[in-house]
Short mmCIF file of C-alpha atoms and ligand atoms in Angstrom, two decimals:
data_model
loop_
_atom_site.label_atom_id
_atom_site.label_comp_id
_atom_site.label_asym_id
_atom_site.label_seq_id
_atom_site.Cartn_x
_atom_site.Cartn_y
_atom_site.Cartn_z
CA UNK A 190 9.87 2.36 24.96
CA UNK A 191 13.40 2.95 23.81
CA UNK A 192 14.13 3.48 20.16
CA UNK A 193 14.41 -0.13 18.96
CA UNK A 194 17.04 0.42 16.35
CA UNK A 195 20.05 2.62 15.85
CA UNK A 196 22.00 0.79 13.08
CA UNK A 197 23.04 2.71 9.98
CA UNK A 198 24.21 -0.03 7.61
CA UNK A 199 23.33 -3.49 6.26
CA UNK A 200 25.07 -5.38 9.09
CA UNK A 201 22.80 -7.79 10.91
CA UNK A 202 21.16 -6.21 13.97
CA UNK A 203 18.99 -7.64 16.69
CA UNK A 204 15.72 -5.80 17.29
CA UNK A 205 13.55 -5.76 20.40
CA UNK A 206 10.25 -7.63 20.78
CA UNK A 207 7.41 -6.03 18.84
CA UNK A 208 4.64 -5.74 21.43
CA UNK A 209 1.12 -4.38 21.29
CA UNK A 210 0.44 -0.71 21.93
CA UNK A 211 -2.71 -0.50 24.00
CA UNK A 212 -3.80 2.66 25.76
CA UNK A 213 -0.28 4.10 25.53
CA UNK A 214 1.52 1.03 26.98
CA UNK A 215 3.64 -1.50 25.07
CA UNK A 216 2.31 -4.84 26.32
CA UNK A 217 2.60 -8.57 25.56
CA UNK A 218 -0.27 -10.50 23.97
CA UNK A 219 -2.62 -11.96 26.55
CA UNK A 220 -1.94 -15.47 25.21
CA UNK A 221 1.80 -15.00 25.86
CA UNK A 222 2.50 -16.29 22.34
CA UNK A 223 5.34 -14.94 20.21
CA UNK A 224 6.86 -15.64 16.78
CA UNK A 225 10.15 -14.83 15.13
CA UNK A 226 10.63 -11.84 12.84
CA UNK A 227 13.18 -12.73 10.15
CA UNK A 228 15.65 -10.39 8.43
CA UNK A 229 15.29 -11.43 4.74
CA UNK A 230 18.83 -10.29 3.86
CA UNK A 231 20.27 -12.86 6.28
CA UNK A 232 17.41 -15.35 6.56
CA UNK A 233 17.67 -15.36 10.35
CA UNK A 234 15.61 -14.11 13.28
CA UNK A 235 16.14 -10.44 14.09
CA UNK A 236 13.52 -10.31 16.83
CA UNK A 237 10.11 -11.55 17.88
CA UNK A 238 6.59 -10.24 17.75
CA UNK A 239 3.64 -10.99 19.95
CA UNK A 240 0.81 -13.09 18.50
CA UNK A 241 -2.47 -11.63 19.66
CA UNK A 242 -6.07 -12.75 19.65
CA UNK A 243 -9.59 -11.35 20.03
CA UNK A 244 -9.02 -10.36 23.69
CA UNK A 245 -6.12 -8.09 22.70
CA UNK A 246 -8.19 -6.57 19.90
CA UNK A 247 -11.00 -5.85 22.32
CA UNK A 248 -8.61 -4.21 24.80
CA UNK A 249 -7.30 -2.01 21.97
CA UNK A 250 -10.84 -1.09 20.91
CA UNK A 251 -11.78 -0.10 24.45
CA UNK A 252 -8.64 2.07 24.74
CA UNK A 253 -9.34 3.71 21.37
CA UNK A 254 -12.97 4.29 22.28
CA UNK A 255 -12.05 6.00 25.55
CA UNK A 256 -9.46 8.25 23.89
CA UNK A 257 -11.41 9.04 20.72
CA UNK A 258 -14.10 11.15 22.36
CA UNK A 259 -11.63 13.76 23.63
CA UNK A 260 -9.60 13.64 20.40
CA UNK A 261 -12.69 14.31 18.28
CA UNK A 262 -13.30 17.47 20.30
CA UNK A 263 -10.01 18.98 19.14
CA UNK A 264 -10.58 21.33 16.18
CA UNK A 265 -9.40 19.81 12.91
CA UNK A 266 -6.63 22.40 12.72
CA UNK A 267 -5.17 21.19 16.03
CA UNK A 268 -5.41 17.54 14.99
CA UNK A 269 -3.62 18.41 11.74
CA UNK A 270 -0.82 20.06 13.76
CA UNK A 271 0.13 16.58 15.00
CA UNK A 272 0.79 15.66 11.36
CA UNK A 273 2.91 18.79 10.90
CA UNK A 274 5.04 17.67 13.83
CA UNK A 275 5.13 14.07 12.60
CA UNK A 276 6.44 15.24 9.24
CA UNK A 277 9.17 17.21 10.98
CA UNK A 278 10.14 14.19 13.10
CA UNK A 279 10.16 11.89 10.08
CA UNK A 280 12.39 14.34 8.21
CA UNK A 281 14.77 14.47 11.17
CA UNK A 282 14.82 10.66 11.48
CA UNK A 283 14.80 9.84 7.77
CA UNK A 284 17.98 7.75 7.81
CA UNK A 285 17.01 5.78 10.87
CA UNK A 286 13.50 5.06 9.55
CA UNK A 287 14.96 3.96 6.21
CA UNK A 288 17.53 1.60 7.70
CA UNK A 289 14.93 0.11 10.04
CA UNK A 290 12.73 -0.61 7.05
CA UNK A 291 15.59 -2.08 5.06
CA UNK A 292 16.35 -4.51 7.90
CA UNK A 293 12.85 -5.82 8.40
CA UNK A 294 11.75 -5.89 4.76
CA UNK A 295 15.00 -6.54 2.87
CA UNK A 296 14.80 -3.47 0.60
CA UNK A 297 17.92 -1.61 -0.41
CA UNK A 298 18.59 1.53 1.60
CA UNK A 299 17.77 3.70 -1.45
CA UNK A 300 14.40 2.03 -1.94
CA UNK A 301 13.63 2.15 1.77
CA UNK A 302 14.39 5.86 1.73
CA UNK A 303 12.04 6.25 -1.24
CA UNK A 304 9.31 4.53 0.75
CA UNK A 305 9.78 6.75 3.80
CA UNK A 306 9.78 9.87 1.61
CA UNK A 307 6.52 8.79 -0.01
CA UNK A 308 5.15 8.17 3.50
CA UNK A 309 6.12 11.74 4.42
CA UNK A 310 4.12 13.02 1.42
CA UNK A 311 1.08 11.22 2.83
CA UNK A 312 1.66 12.90 6.19
CA UNK A 313 1.84 16.28 4.39
CA UNK A 314 -1.55 15.52 2.92
CA UNK A 315 -2.91 14.85 6.41
CA UNK A 316 -1.40 18.12 7.61
CA UNK A 317 -3.10 20.03 4.79
CA UNK A 318 -6.54 18.70 5.74
CA UNK A 319 -6.93 21.71 8.02
CA UNK A 320 -7.42 23.66 4.78
CA UNK A 321 -9.17 21.00 2.74
CA UNK A 322 -11.61 19.40 5.13
CA UNK A 323 -14.26 22.11 5.07
CA UNK A 324 -17.65 20.64 4.20
CA UNK A 325 -19.88 22.09 1.51
CA UNK A 326 -22.67 24.57 2.33
CA UNK A 327 -25.35 26.27 0.25
CA UNK A 328 -28.46 28.44 0.66
CA UNK A 329 -30.89 25.96 -0.83
CA UNK A 330 -34.00 28.10 -0.49
CA UNK A 331 -34.91 31.55 0.82
CA UNK A 332 -33.56 31.63 4.37
CA UNK A 333 -32.67 27.92 4.35
CA UNK A 334 -29.06 26.77 4.47
CA UNK A 335 -27.74 23.24 4.08
CA UNK A 336 -24.26 22.15 5.08
CA UNK A 337 -22.29 18.95 5.36
CA UNK A 338 -20.03 18.21 8.32
CA UNK A 339 -17.54 15.37 7.99
CA UNK A 340 -17.84 13.60 11.34
CA UNK A 341 -15.46 10.89 12.56
CA UNK A 342 -16.74 7.32 12.44
CA UNK A 343 -15.43 6.48 15.94
CA UNK A 344 -13.07 3.51 16.22
CA UNK A 345 -11.65 2.33 12.89
CA UNK A 346 -8.91 -0.12 11.85
CA UNK A 347 -6.25 -0.78 9.23
CA UNK A 348 -4.64 -4.09 8.21
CA UNK A 349 -1.25 -3.98 6.47
CA UNK A 350 0.76 -6.07 3.98
CA UNK A 351 4.49 -6.81 4.31
CA UNK A 352 5.78 -4.88 1.32
CA UNK A 353 5.50 -1.25 2.53
CA UNK A 354 5.65 -1.38 6.36
CA UNK A 355 6.07 2.39 6.74
CA UNK A 356 4.23 3.86 3.75
CA UNK A 357 1.00 1.83 3.75
CA UNK A 358 0.08 2.76 7.35
CA UNK A 359 0.54 6.36 6.21
CA UNK A 360 -2.04 5.80 3.46
CA UNK A 361 -4.48 5.47 6.34
CA UNK A 362 -3.35 7.15 9.55
CA UNK A 363 -3.09 10.84 8.53
CA UNK A 364 -6.61 11.04 7.14
CA UNK A 365 -8.24 8.75 9.69
CA UNK A 366 -6.62 10.51 12.66
CA UNK A 367 -7.12 14.08 11.44
CA UNK A 368 -10.76 13.11 10.85
CA UNK A 369 -10.98 12.50 14.62
CA UNK A 370 -11.08 8.70 14.80
CA UNK A 371 -9.45 6.28 17.21
CA UNK A 372 -7.36 3.74 15.28
CA UNK A 373 -6.42 0.05 15.59
CA UNK A 374 -3.45 -0.85 13.39
CA UNK A 375 -2.57 -4.45 12.51
CA UNK A 376 0.88 -4.62 10.84
CA UNK A 377 2.02 -7.59 8.78
CA UNK A 378 3.50 -10.22 11.10
CA UNK A 379 6.56 -10.29 8.82
CA UNK A 380 7.44 -6.60 9.39
CA UNK A 381 6.11 -5.11 12.65
CA UNK A 382 8.81 -2.49 13.33
CA UNK A 383 7.97 0.32 10.88
CA UNK A 384 4.52 0.78 12.39
CA UNK A 385 5.96 0.55 15.89
CA UNK A 386 8.41 3.39 15.22
CA UNK A 387 5.67 5.50 13.59
CA UNK A 388 3.54 5.08 16.71
CA UNK A 389 6.45 6.33 18.85
CA UNK A 390 6.92 9.36 16.61
CA UNK A 391 3.19 10.10 16.66
CA UNK A 392 3.29 10.07 20.43
CA UNK A 393 6.24 12.47 20.34
CA UNK A 394 4.27 14.61 17.87
CA UNK A 395 1.52 15.02 20.44
CA UNK A 396 -1.08 12.39 19.52
CA UNK A 397 -3.05 11.78 22.73
CA UNK A 398 -2.53 8.44 24.47
CA UNK A 399 -4.85 5.67 23.30
CA UNK A 400 -5.91 7.27 20.02
CA UNK A 401 -3.61 4.91 18.09
CA UNK A 402 -3.31 1.30 19.19
CA UNK A 403 -1.32 -1.50 17.58
CA UNK A 404 -2.25 -5.16 17.74
CA UNK A 405 0.39 -7.51 16.35
CA UNK A 406 -0.28 -11.00 15.09
CA UNK A 407 -1.75 -12.83 12.12
CA UNK A 408 -5.12 -13.95 10.73
CA UNK A 409 -6.80 -14.26 14.16
CA UNK A 410 -6.28 -10.53 14.81
CA UNK A 411 -7.78 -9.60 11.42
CA UNK A 412 -10.82 -11.80 12.02
CA UNK A 413 -11.34 -10.24 15.46
CA UNK A 414 -11.09 -6.75 13.92
CA UNK A 415 -13.63 -7.38 11.20
CA UNK A 416 -16.02 -9.12 13.60
CA UNK A 417 -15.75 -6.45 16.33
CA UNK A 418 -19.06 -4.59 16.67
CA UNK A 419 -17.47 -1.36 17.89
CA UNK A 420 -15.17 -0.92 14.89
CA UNK A 421 -17.01 1.11 12.27
CA UNK A 422 -14.66 1.04 9.27
CA UNK A 423 -11.73 -1.08 8.11
CA UNK A 424 -9.12 -0.56 5.42
CA UNK A 425 -7.17 -3.60 4.28
CA UNK A 426 -4.19 -3.83 1.94
CA UNK A 427 -2.88 -7.25 0.88
CA UNK A 428 -3.39 -10.10 -1.55
CA UNK A 429 -6.59 -10.50 -3.57
CA UNK A 430 -7.49 -13.80 -1.92
CA UNK A 431 -7.43 -12.29 1.57
CA UNK A 432 -8.83 -8.88 0.49
CA UNK A 433 -11.93 -10.60 -0.87
CA UNK A 434 -12.40 -12.77 2.24
CA UNK A 435 -11.96 -9.78 4.55
CA UNK A 436 -14.28 -7.59 2.46
CA UNK A 437 -17.07 -10.17 2.37
CA UNK A 438 -16.90 -11.00 6.08
CA UNK A 439 -16.60 -7.37 7.17
CA UNK A 440 -19.42 -6.15 4.94
CA UNK A 441 -21.81 -8.65 6.51
CA UNK A 442 -21.31 -6.90 9.86
CA UNK A 443 -22.40 -3.59 8.31
CA UNK A 444 -18.93 -2.02 8.49
CA UNK A 445 -17.52 0.29 5.91
CA UNK A 446 -14.90 -1.83 4.12
CA UNK A 447 -12.21 -0.85 1.64
CA UNK A 448 -9.89 -3.71 0.69
CA UNK A 449 -7.05 -3.29 -1.79
CA UNK A 450 -5.82 -6.55 -3.31
CA UNK A 451 -3.13 -7.90 -5.60
CA UNK A 452 -2.17 -6.92 -9.10
CA UNK A 453 -0.92 -8.05 -12.50
CA UNK A 454 0.12 -4.79 -14.12
CA UNK A 455 0.46 -4.72 -17.92
CA UNK A 456 2.83 -2.38 -19.74
CA UNK A 457 2.24 -1.88 -23.47
CA UNK A 458 5.14 -0.93 -25.72
CA UNK A 459 4.84 0.22 -29.34
CA UNK A 460 7.71 0.64 -31.83
CA UNK A 461 7.70 4.47 -31.63
CA UNK A 462 8.42 4.40 -27.86
CA UNK A 463 11.45 6.39 -26.72
CA UNK A 464 14.28 3.87 -26.26
CA UNK A 465 16.05 5.25 -23.18
CA UNK A 466 12.96 6.42 -21.33
CA UNK A 467 11.15 3.14 -21.92
CA UNK A 468 13.95 0.72 -21.09
CA UNK A 469 14.97 2.62 -17.93
CA UNK A 470 11.36 2.81 -16.74
CA UNK A 471 10.44 -0.78 -17.49
CA UNK A 472 13.52 -2.12 -15.68
CA UNK A 473 12.88 0.18 -12.69
CA UNK A 474 9.27 -0.91 -12.60
CA UNK A 475 9.75 -4.68 -12.62
CA UNK A 476 12.88 -4.83 -10.43
CA UNK A 477 12.14 -2.03 -7.90
CA UNK A 478 11.64 -3.41 -4.38
CA UNK A 479 12.54 -6.78 -5.96
CA UNK A 480 9.19 -6.73 -7.74
CA UNK A 481 7.33 -6.80 -4.41
CA UNK A 482 5.15 -3.82 -5.25
CA UNK A 483 1.48 -3.85 -6.14
CA UNK A 484 2.38 -1.28 -8.83
CA UNK A 485 5.28 -3.28 -10.31
CA UNK A 486 5.34 -4.15 -14.01
CA UNK A 487 4.53 -7.80 -14.39
CA UNK A 488 3.54 -8.24 -18.05
CA UNK A 489 5.14 -6.52 -21.03
CA UNK A 490 2.95 -6.56 -24.14
CA UNK A 491 5.45 -6.07 -26.95
CA UNK A 492 3.52 -4.74 -29.94
CA UNK A 493 5.13 -5.21 -33.37
CA UNK A 494 8.89 -4.96 -33.76
CA UNK A 495 10.25 -3.59 -30.48
CA UNK A 496 13.31 -5.86 -30.28
CA UNK A 497 15.68 -2.88 -30.09
CA UNK A 498 13.96 -1.74 -26.85
CA UNK A 499 13.86 -5.26 -25.44
CA UNK A 500 17.60 -5.58 -26.09
CA UNK A 501 18.18 -2.47 -23.98
CA UNK A 502 15.88 -3.79 -21.24
CA UNK A 503 17.96 -7.00 -21.17
CA UNK A 504 21.23 -5.02 -21.01
CA UNK A 505 20.03 -2.84 -18.13
CA UNK A 506 18.61 -5.85 -16.26
CA UNK A 507 21.95 -7.66 -16.50
CA UNK A 508 23.76 -4.67 -15.02
CA UNK A 509 21.82 -4.96 -11.75
CA UNK A 510 23.88 -6.44 -8.91
CA UNK A 511 21.75 -8.64 -6.69
CA UNK A 512 22.16 -7.61 -3.06
CA UNK A 513 23.45 -4.16 -4.00
CA UNK A 514 20.86 -2.46 -6.19
CA UNK A 515 18.07 -4.98 -5.79
CA UNK A 516 16.91 -6.07 -2.35
CA UNK A 517 15.85 -9.40 -0.88
CA UNK A 518 12.67 -11.44 -1.24
CA UNK A 519 10.69 -11.31 1.98
CA UNK A 520 10.86 -15.01 2.93
CA UNK A 521 11.72 -18.53 1.80
CA UNK A 522 8.11 -19.35 0.84
CA UNK A 523 7.96 -16.36 -1.51
CA UNK A 524 11.33 -17.24 -3.03
CA UNK A 525 10.25 -20.85 -3.60
CA UNK A 526 7.01 -19.67 -5.24
CA UNK A 527 8.81 -17.25 -7.58
CA UNK A 528 11.37 -19.88 -8.66
CA UNK A 529 8.67 -22.49 -9.27
CA UNK A 530 6.78 -20.06 -11.54
CA UNK A 531 9.95 -19.37 -13.59
CA UNK A 532 10.66 -23.14 -13.84
CA UNK A 533 7.08 -23.76 -14.94
CA UNK A 534 7.33 -21.19 -17.76
CA UNK A 535 10.57 -22.77 -19.00
CA UNK A 536 9.03 -26.25 -18.90
CA UNK A 537 6.10 -25.00 -20.96
CA UNK A 538 8.21 -23.58 -23.78
CA UNK A 539 8.91 -19.98 -22.74
CA UNK A 540 12.48 -18.67 -22.97
CA UNK A 541 14.28 -17.29 -19.92
CA UNK A 542 16.24 -14.46 -21.57
CA UNK A 543 17.49 -12.97 -18.30
CA UNK A 544 17.85 -15.55 -15.54
CA UNK A 545 17.86 -14.45 -11.90
CA UNK A 546 17.77 -17.96 -10.45
CA UNK A 547 20.73 -18.70 -8.19
CA UNK A 548 21.89 -15.07 -8.13
CA UNK A 549 22.76 -13.11 -4.98
CA UNK A 550 24.49 -13.70 -1.64
CA UNK A 551 24.54 -17.20 -0.10
CA UNK A 552 22.53 -16.35 3.00
CA UNK A 553 19.09 -14.76 2.85
CA UNK A 554 16.42 -14.90 0.16
CA UNK A 555 17.36 -13.59 -3.27
CA UNK A 556 16.11 -13.74 -6.85
CA UNK A 557 17.79 -11.65 -9.54
CA UNK A 558 16.00 -9.81 -12.37
CA UNK A 559 14.36 -12.36 -14.66
CA UNK A 560 12.77 -11.87 -18.07
CA UNK A 561 10.63 -14.58 -19.65
CA UNK A 562 9.96 -14.24 -23.38
CA UNK A 563 7.37 -16.06 -25.47
CA UNK A 564 4.84 -16.16 -22.64
CA UNK A 565 1.23 -17.15 -23.38
CA UNK A 566 -1.89 -16.30 -21.38
CA UNK A 567 -2.14 -19.98 -20.35
CA UNK A 568 1.10 -19.99 -18.36
CA UNK A 569 1.30 -19.60 -14.57
CA UNK A 570 3.71 -16.68 -14.98
CA UNK A 571 0.95 -14.81 -16.82
CA UNK A 572 -2.00 -15.87 -14.68
CA UNK A 573 -0.57 -15.56 -11.16
CA UNK A 574 0.71 -12.54 -9.30
CA UNK A 575 4.43 -13.43 -9.02
CA UNK A 576 5.44 -10.64 -6.62
CA UNK A 577 9.11 -10.94 -7.52
CA UNK A 578 11.50 -9.29 -10.04
CA UNK A 579 10.11 -11.17 -13.03
CA UNK A 580 8.88 -9.68 -16.31
CA UNK A 581 6.78 -11.81 -18.66
CA UNK A 582 6.86 -10.75 -22.33
CA UNK A 583 3.90 -11.51 -24.57
CA UNK A 584 4.38 -10.77 -28.27
CA UNK A 585 1.38 -9.33 -30.15
CA UNK A 586 0.93 -7.77 -33.58
CA UNK A 587 -1.61 -5.03 -32.91
CA UNK A 588 -2.59 -2.53 -30.25
CA UNK A 589 -6.11 -3.96 -30.30
CA UNK A 590 -4.80 -7.43 -29.44
CA UNK A 591 -2.86 -5.93 -26.52
CA UNK A 592 -5.95 -4.12 -25.18
CA UNK A 593 -7.96 -7.33 -25.37
CA UNK A 594 -5.38 -9.25 -23.34
CA UNK A 595 -5.09 -6.49 -20.72
CA UNK A 596 -8.87 -6.09 -20.49
CA UNK A 597 -9.44 -9.83 -20.00
CA UNK A 598 -7.07 -10.05 -17.04
CA UNK A 599 -9.10 -10.20 -13.80
CA UNK A 600 -6.88 -7.72 -11.94
CA UNK A 601 -7.13 -3.97 -12.56
CA UNK A 602 -4.60 -2.19 -10.42
CA UNK A 603 -2.38 -0.41 -12.95
CA UNK A 604 -1.50 -0.34 -16.67
CA UNK A 605 0.78 1.86 -18.76
CA UNK A 606 1.63 2.58 -22.38
CA UNK A 607 5.04 3.52 -23.78
CA UNK A 608 4.70 5.67 -26.89
CA UNK A 609 5.64 9.06 -28.34
CA UNK A 610 2.29 9.29 -30.10
CA UNK A 611 -0.38 11.29 -28.25
CA UNK A 612 -3.23 9.62 -30.11
CA UNK A 613 -2.08 6.14 -29.08
CA UNK A 614 -1.62 7.33 -25.49
CA UNK A 615 -5.15 8.76 -25.40
CA UNK A 616 -6.62 5.54 -26.75
CA UNK A 617 -4.77 3.50 -24.15
CA UNK A 618 -5.92 5.70 -21.26
CA UNK A 619 -9.54 5.13 -22.30
CA UNK A 620 -9.20 1.44 -23.13
CA UNK A 621 -7.27 0.12 -20.11
CA UNK A 622 -9.30 -1.86 -17.61
CA UNK A 623 -7.33 -0.50 -14.64
CA UNK A 624 -7.86 2.07 -11.90
CA UNK A 625 -4.42 3.67 -12.22
CA UNK A 626 -2.97 4.21 -15.69
CA UNK A 627 0.24 5.75 -16.94
CA UNK A 628 1.82 7.15 -20.07
CA UNK A 629 5.57 6.54 -20.26
CA UNK A 630 5.65 5.76 -16.53
CA UNK A 631 6.20 2.29 -15.14
CA UNK A 632 4.82 2.87 -11.66
CA UNK A 633 1.80 5.13 -12.21
CA UNK A 634 1.19 5.90 -8.54
CA UNK A 635 -1.10 8.89 -8.12
CA UNK A 636 0.54 11.41 -5.83
CA UNK A 637 -1.29 13.47 -3.23
CA UNK A 638 -3.85 15.04 -3.41
CA UNK A 639 -4.95 12.31 -5.85
CA UNK A 640 -6.31 9.08 -4.44
CA UNK A 641 -4.87 5.57 -4.78
CA UNK A 642 -6.81 2.42 -5.71
CA UNK A 643 -7.36 -0.10 -8.49
CA UNK A 644 -10.37 -1.75 -10.12
CA UNK A 645 -11.82 -5.25 -10.51
CA UNK A 646 -10.01 -7.96 -8.50
CA UNK A 647 -7.51 -5.39 -7.24
CA UNK A 648 -10.06 -3.63 -5.02
CA UNK A 649 -13.14 -4.64 -3.04
CA UNK A 650 -15.27 -1.93 -1.51
CA UNK A 651 -15.95 1.69 -2.31
CA UNK A 652 -13.86 4.83 -2.21
CA UNK A 653 -10.09 5.05 -2.42
CA UNK A 654 -7.14 5.51 -0.10
CA UNK A 655 -4.97 8.62 0.25
CA UNK A 656 -5.87 12.11 -0.94
CA UNK A 657 -9.14 13.79 -0.08
CA UNK A 658 -11.02 10.57 -0.94
CA UNK A 659 -9.12 8.92 1.89
CA UNK A 660 -10.39 11.56 4.30
CA UNK A 661 -13.97 11.01 3.10
CA UNK A 662 -13.58 7.26 3.64
CA UNK A 663 -12.84 7.72 7.33
CA UNK A 664 -15.74 10.10 7.96
CA UNK A 665 -19.52 10.03 7.85
CA UNK A 666 -21.31 13.05 6.47
CA UNK A 667 -23.76 14.89 8.74
CA UNK A 668 -26.23 16.97 6.71
CA UNK A 669 -27.53 20.01 8.54
CA UNK A 670 -30.49 22.10 7.34
CA UNK A 671 -31.07 25.40 9.16
CA UNK A 672 -33.71 28.13 9.02
CA UNK A 673 -33.77 31.10 11.35
CA UNK A 674 -36.77 33.09 10.13
CA UNK A 675 -40.29 32.36 8.91
CA UNK A 676 -40.38 32.56 5.11
CA UNK A 677 -43.42 33.16 2.95
CA UNK A 678 -42.59 30.79 0.07
CA UNK A 679 -44.82 27.73 -0.06
CA UNK A 680 -42.36 24.90 -0.47
CA UNK A 681 -42.31 21.93 1.87
CA UNK A 682 -39.56 23.72 3.78
CA UNK A 683 -41.62 26.88 4.11
P1 NAD B 791 -1.44 -10.99 2.61
O1 NAD B 791 -2.78 -10.92 1.99
O2 NAD B 791 -0.81 -12.33 2.77
O3 NAD B 791 -1.46 -10.35 4.08
C1 NAD B 791 -1.99 -9.06 4.32
C2 NAD B 791 -2.52 -8.99 5.73
O4 NAD B 791 -3.59 -9.92 5.90
C3 NAD B 791 -1.48 -9.34 6.79
O5 NAD B 791 -1.58 -8.39 7.83
C4 NAD B 791 -1.86 -10.74 7.25
O6 NAD B 791 -1.57 -10.99 8.59
C5 NAD B 791 -3.36 -10.79 7.01
N1 NAD B 791 -3.88 -12.11 6.62
C6 NAD B 791 -3.22 -13.09 5.94
N2 NAD B 791 -4.06 -14.14 5.72
C7 NAD B 791 -5.26 -13.81 6.25
C8 NAD B 791 -6.52 -14.48 6.33
N3 NAD B 791 -6.70 -15.69 5.81
N4 NAD B 791 -7.54 -13.84 6.94
C9 NAD B 791 -7.37 -12.59 7.48
N5 NAD B 791 -6.19 -11.93 7.42
C10 NAD B 791 -5.15 -12.52 6.83
O7 NAD B 791 -0.50 -10.01 1.77
P2 NAD B 791 1.07 -9.80 1.89
O8 NAD B 791 1.76 -11.01 1.36
O9 NAD B 791 1.44 -9.31 3.24
O10 NAD B 791 1.28 -8.56 0.88
C11 NAD B 791 1.48 -8.72 -0.50
C12 NAD B 791 0.17 -8.56 -1.25
O11 NAD B 791 -0.37 -7.28 -0.99
C13 NAD B 791 0.36 -8.61 -2.77
O12 NAD B 791 -0.69 -9.36 -3.31
C14 NAD B 791 0.28 -7.16 -3.19
O13 NAD B 791 -0.14 -6.96 -4.53
C15 NAD B 791 -0.72 -6.64 -2.22
N6 NAD B 791 -0.62 -5.19 -2.08
C16 NAD B 791 -1.59 -4.45 -2.67
C17 NAD B 791 -1.54 -3.08 -2.61
C18 NAD B 791 -2.60 -2.25 -3.28
O14 NAD B 791 -2.60 -1.05 -3.11
N7 NAD B 791 -3.50 -2.82 -4.04
C19 NAD B 791 -0.49 -2.44 -1.93
C20 NAD B 791 0.48 -3.23 -1.32
C21 NAD B 791 0.39 -4.62 -1.40
#
């Protein structure tokens, strides 16, 4: 397939049809069905994608199964070399990959570039598995040695959300592929092109035909993946509602399931917080990627008198130019939902102190930075994941009150504290009910080799993605016990 995209600016561009990749061929769905892919910056169709069903998933599984056996025989070092070459190709094509992403997702070029660079870090982690993937071994008794070999599972699958079309597949593919698995990837139907381009680059990097397969479509594809008896493990990233459904259905089939869900990240701010660091970070956190990040700040718990910092947050938010340094909302439904949540807060007595409604270019889907003050835990803007550039401020008097609010929230993806006091920071780290916590950092994403994943309603399943934990997720341990000579000790292994 030809490179689908060569544009290098925000001008509207038509993309090719996003087909399925099965056994090395780009093919249509067996049903013949297609849907439009919309460029959020313009609100108009930029291409189409094929809408697949269980028959396409089965064809992909059979292709992966046939290719996986040979792939698993490659030594881990050789499999990791494919990641070395992928990194090189991604570096060489950084601009193209970033523009492609900006077109399908609506991010600014700078934020798209940030996503691709983070994806490259994940590939580097996969490349380093040749040095990290050694299993443990120990002489457990006289003349008896035990060792663990991390074996591939076989055919595995990943289901993606719309907000990071290039990075989230790279939370999964490097580890799963270097582990020796065959992979079925199901991109979000809103943004199929990032995964498509990655598959092309992986082929160029030397991944054998059929090891990676892509099945495009919607819910029907996901259901077919989780029900398929020959798929041994699934990773899902998306909203909490779907993550829970997918986890429960998949677990019943005996598969290994790891499903990351939505978020409602709380930032706590105390009066001793550094003004510039805090305001810059908070604004970056809630407006970055137009708030469409599972790690975005959503709730600001303002503890005591922090009005001087809030004033700076307002000033910096008002300096943002919608369409220039904040990207688009992914579709009309999301925009409508975000606006209705802001309207609801206003109707219920909250104050809109920065108002992003009606901001941005005429065409496309835009919401500007919005700050809602005087929010209570009863309001929709507090309870629901907004997934837009909206910050809800709750005023509290004490740190304890702030911890209680954060702890009672059902999500548990991320939380952060802004303070210059080490004691307060330590307390917050231990008290937060979240899997990823930060001190003076608005997007506390663990970087490789650390793993990524939240708690509570932000994650269903066991293990984490990325890092060495990601590698362990995509493998099954084989325990080997060996004795070469008769020993005289009278243990059960004697
Ligand atoms: P989504 O849940 O709507 O869709 C995710 C995937 O599930 C898509 O591929 C979609 O086709 C599929 N899907 C949708 N409905 C389904 C159903 N009923 N049954 C089976 N599959 C279904 O999520 P989204 O809108 O694409 O992404 C945004 C969400 O993802 C946000 O909630 C965000 O917080 C979350 N997210 C979480 C993380 C994390 O690490 N926790 C990372 C990125 C995004």
